[in-house]
Amino acid sequence: DDAESWKHHGEKVPVADRIWFAALGPDTPALGEIKTEQQIYQNQIASTIASLLGMDFKTDKKVGDIISSVTKK
C-alpha cells in the first residue's frame, strides 16, 4: 500500500530519492509548474535561498550551485 509505505521509504521504494521544491516571491519568475531534464539536488536549496536573500551560503559540507531558474541568475 503506497499510502503506508511512504512513511518508511528508502531505496526499496521507487523514486524515494526525489524531492520537490517550490519558490514564490517578487524576485522569482512566475513559471508555474515546470519539468526539465535538469537534475537539481537538495544541496542547492540553501544556496538558492541565501541568494534570494542577498546572502552567500557557506558551510564545511559540499554546497550545490544556485538554482538559476529560481533566482534569474
Short mmCIF file of C-alpha atoms in Angstrom, two decimals:
data_model
loop_
_atom_site.label_atom_id
_atom_site.label_comp_id
_atom_site.label_asym_id
_atom_site.label_seq_id
_atom_site.Cartn_x
_atom_site.Cartn_y
_atom_site.Cartn_z
CA ASP A 1 0.00 0.00 0.00
CA ASP A 2 1.63 3.26 -1.15
CA ALA A 3 -0.19 5.34 1.46
CA GLU A 4 1.54 3.37 4.20
CA SER A 5 4.93 2.76 2.58
CA TRP A 6 5.80 6.43 2.06
CA LYS A 7 6.40 6.82 5.80
CA HIS A 8 9.12 4.22 5.71
CA HIS A 9 10.70 4.91 2.36
CA GLY A 10 14.21 4.08 1.39
CA GLU A 11 15.98 2.57 -1.54
CA LYS A 12 13.31 -0.16 -1.82
CA VAL A 13 10.61 2.43 -2.68
CA PRO A 14 10.82 3.64 -6.31
CA VAL A 15 11.87 7.32 -6.70
CA ALA A 16 12.15 7.78 -2.90
CA ASP A 17 15.33 9.74 -3.61
CA ARG A 18 13.37 12.57 -5.20
CA ILE A 19 12.00 15.68 -3.51
CA TRP A 20 10.02 18.66 -4.72
CA PHE A 21 10.87 22.33 -4.31
CA ALA A 22 8.67 25.41 -4.70
CA ALA A 23 9.65 29.06 -4.79
CA LEU A 24 7.32 32.05 -4.63
CA GLY A 25 8.21 35.69 -4.29
CA PRO A 26 8.63 39.06 -6.01
CA ASP A 27 12.07 38.15 -7.40
CA THR A 28 11.05 34.69 -8.60
CA PRO A 29 9.92 34.27 -12.20
CA ALA A 30 6.27 33.14 -12.47
CA LEU A 31 6.92 29.94 -14.42
CA GLY A 32 4.19 27.76 -12.92
CA GLU A 33 4.94 24.08 -12.56
CA ILE A 34 7.97 23.22 -14.64
CA LYS A 35 9.60 19.99 -15.63
CA THR A 36 13.04 19.97 -17.17
CA GLU A 37 15.74 17.47 -17.91
CA GLN A 38 17.96 19.41 -15.49
CA GLN A 39 18.81 17.49 -12.32
CA ILE A 40 18.52 19.63 -9.20
CA TYR A 41 19.93 18.41 -5.89
CA GLN A 42 18.98 19.09 -2.28
CA ASN A 43 22.39 20.67 -1.61
CA GLN A 44 21.40 23.51 -3.98
CA ILE A 45 18.42 24.69 -1.94
CA ALA A 46 20.31 26.53 0.85
CA SER A 47 22.49 28.34 -1.71
CA THR A 48 19.41 29.35 -3.67
CA ILE A 49 17.51 30.67 -0.64
CA ALA A 50 20.59 32.57 0.56
CA SER A 51 20.96 34.13 -2.88
CA LEU A 52 17.34 35.27 -2.85
CA LEU A 53 18.08 36.97 0.49
CA GLY A 54 21.21 38.64 -0.89
CA MET A 55 23.49 36.36 1.12
CA ASP A 56 26.22 33.83 0.34
CA PHE A 57 25.72 30.41 1.95
CA LYS A 58 28.89 28.83 3.38
CA THR A 59 29.39 25.53 5.19
CA ASP A 60 32.07 22.89 5.58
CA LYS A 61 29.93 20.50 3.52
CA LYS A 62 29.62 20.43 -0.26
CA VAL A 63 27.32 23.25 -1.39
CA GLY A 64 25.48 22.95 -4.68
CA ASP A 65 25.14 25.67 -7.28
CA ILE A 66 22.35 28.22 -7.10
CA ILE A 67 19.24 27.12 -9.00
CA SER A 68 19.31 29.82 -11.66
CA SER A 69 15.73 29.29 -12.85
CA VAL A 70 14.55 30.38 -9.39
CA THR A 71 16.81 33.41 -8.94
CA LYS A 72 17.13 34.77 -12.51
CA LYS A 73 20.95 34.47 -12.09
#
